[in-house]
Amino acid sequence: GVRGAAVIEPKLDELEFSIDRVGGDYRSFETTPDPRGKACAAACQTESRCRAWTYRRPGYGTAAPRCYLKDAIKPPRPRPCCISGAVR
């Protein structure tokens, strides 16, 4: 194969598209649909305990989108369901 030939979603700022960080959750909540998960990222930035977050897009497991705040930065896993980010 050709190195680097795979299609990769854009990585902008702290956003990790199509990445799920499994584990480390201390709180989760339903949130509004957002193609970038901005409300989830903002919620993590306002809580000193939060080290990372994952926004689960609507239609993956539940009809409503969900935000998971994490007190540990877990390894990224490629999954189309989610957008994640590490804050601290």
Short mmCIF file of C-alpha atoms in Angstrom, two decimals:
data_model
loop_
_atom_site.label_atom_id
_atom_site.label_comp_id
_atom_site.label_asym_id
_atom_site.label_seq_id
_atom_site.Cartn_x
_atom_site.Cartn_y
_atom_site.Cartn_z
CA GLY A 1 0.00 0.00 0.00
CA VAL A 2 0.84 3.64 -0.20
CA ARG A 3 1.78 5.31 3.04
CA GLY A 4 -0.55 8.20 3.90
CA ALA A 5 -3.10 7.28 1.23
CA ALA A 6 -5.98 6.70 3.67
CA VAL A 7 -8.78 9.26 3.92
CA ILE A 8 -8.45 11.12 7.20
CA GLU A 9 -10.94 13.60 8.62
CA PRO A 10 -9.46 17.02 9.35
CA LYS A 11 -7.81 17.71 12.70
CA LEU A 12 -8.50 21.31 13.64
CA ASP A 13 -7.22 22.83 16.86
CA GLU A 14 -7.89 20.40 19.71
CA LEU A 15 -10.63 18.42 17.92
CA GLU A 16 -10.05 14.76 17.09
CA PHE A 17 -12.58 13.73 14.45
CA SER A 18 -13.68 10.06 14.36
CA ILE A 19 -11.83 9.39 17.63
CA ASP A 20 -13.32 7.85 20.77
CA ARG A 21 -11.42 8.00 24.07
CA VAL A 22 -12.92 5.06 25.96
CA GLY A 23 -12.86 5.11 29.78
CA GLY A 24 -12.10 7.69 32.43
CA ASP A 25 -15.67 9.06 32.43
CA TYR A 26 -16.77 10.89 35.56
CA ARG A 27 -19.85 12.59 34.09
CA SER A 28 -21.99 12.41 30.95
CA PHE A 29 -24.99 14.35 29.71
CA GLU A 30 -27.20 14.86 26.67
CA THR A 31 -26.26 17.88 24.60
CA THR A 32 -27.36 19.66 21.45
CA PRO A 33 -26.34 18.33 18.02
CA ASP A 34 -23.13 19.99 16.83
CA PRO A 35 -20.84 18.88 13.98
CA ARG A 36 -17.80 19.83 16.09
CA GLY A 37 -18.95 19.00 19.64
CA LYS A 38 -18.18 22.55 20.82
CA ALA A 39 -20.52 22.43 23.85
CA CYS A 40 -18.80 19.30 25.09
CA ALA A 41 -15.33 20.82 24.65
CA ALA A 42 -16.46 23.99 26.45
CA ALA A 43 -17.94 22.00 29.34
CA CYS A 44 -14.62 20.20 29.82
CA GLN A 45 -12.66 23.45 29.80
CA THR A 46 -14.82 24.91 32.58
CA GLU A 47 -14.28 21.96 34.97
CA SER A 48 -10.86 21.66 36.59
CA ARG A 49 -11.29 17.90 37.01
CA CYS A 50 -11.77 17.37 33.26
CA ARG A 51 -8.72 16.21 31.30
CA ALA A 52 -10.42 15.01 28.10
CA TRP A 53 -13.86 14.69 26.51
CA THR A 54 -15.76 12.69 23.93
CA TYR A 55 -18.84 13.85 22.01
CA ARG A 56 -20.94 10.94 20.70
CA ARG A 57 -22.80 11.98 17.58
CA PRO A 58 -26.58 11.45 17.39
CA GLY A 59 -27.64 8.11 15.93
CA TYR A 60 -24.79 6.10 17.47
CA GLY A 61 -26.41 4.16 20.30
CA THR A 62 -28.98 6.84 21.14
CA ALA A 63 -31.02 9.38 19.19
CA ALA A 64 -29.61 12.33 21.14
CA PRO A 65 -25.94 13.35 21.16
CA ARG A 66 -24.07 12.79 24.41
CA CYS A 67 -21.02 14.36 26.03
CA TYR A 68 -18.60 12.37 28.19
CA LEU A 69 -16.22 14.25 30.48
CA LYS A 70 -13.11 12.35 31.57
CA ASP A 71 -10.68 12.73 34.45
CA ALA A 72 -7.98 10.79 32.60
CA ILE A 73 -6.63 11.02 29.06
CA LYS A 74 -7.18 7.60 27.54
CA PRO A 75 -5.65 6.36 24.25
CA PRO A 76 -7.55 7.44 21.12
CA ARG A 77 -9.50 4.78 19.22
CA PRO A 78 -10.64 5.38 15.64
CA ARG A 79 -14.48 5.27 15.59
CA PRO A 80 -16.88 7.22 13.36
CA CYS A 81 -19.29 7.81 16.26
CA CYS A 82 -17.29 10.41 18.07
CA ILE A 83 -15.28 13.60 18.29
CA SER A 84 -12.82 13.87 21.16
CA GLY A 85 -10.22 16.16 22.62
CA ALA A 86 -7.68 16.41 25.41
CA VAL A 87 -7.66 19.62 27.42
CA ARG A 88 -5.08 19.33 30.21
#
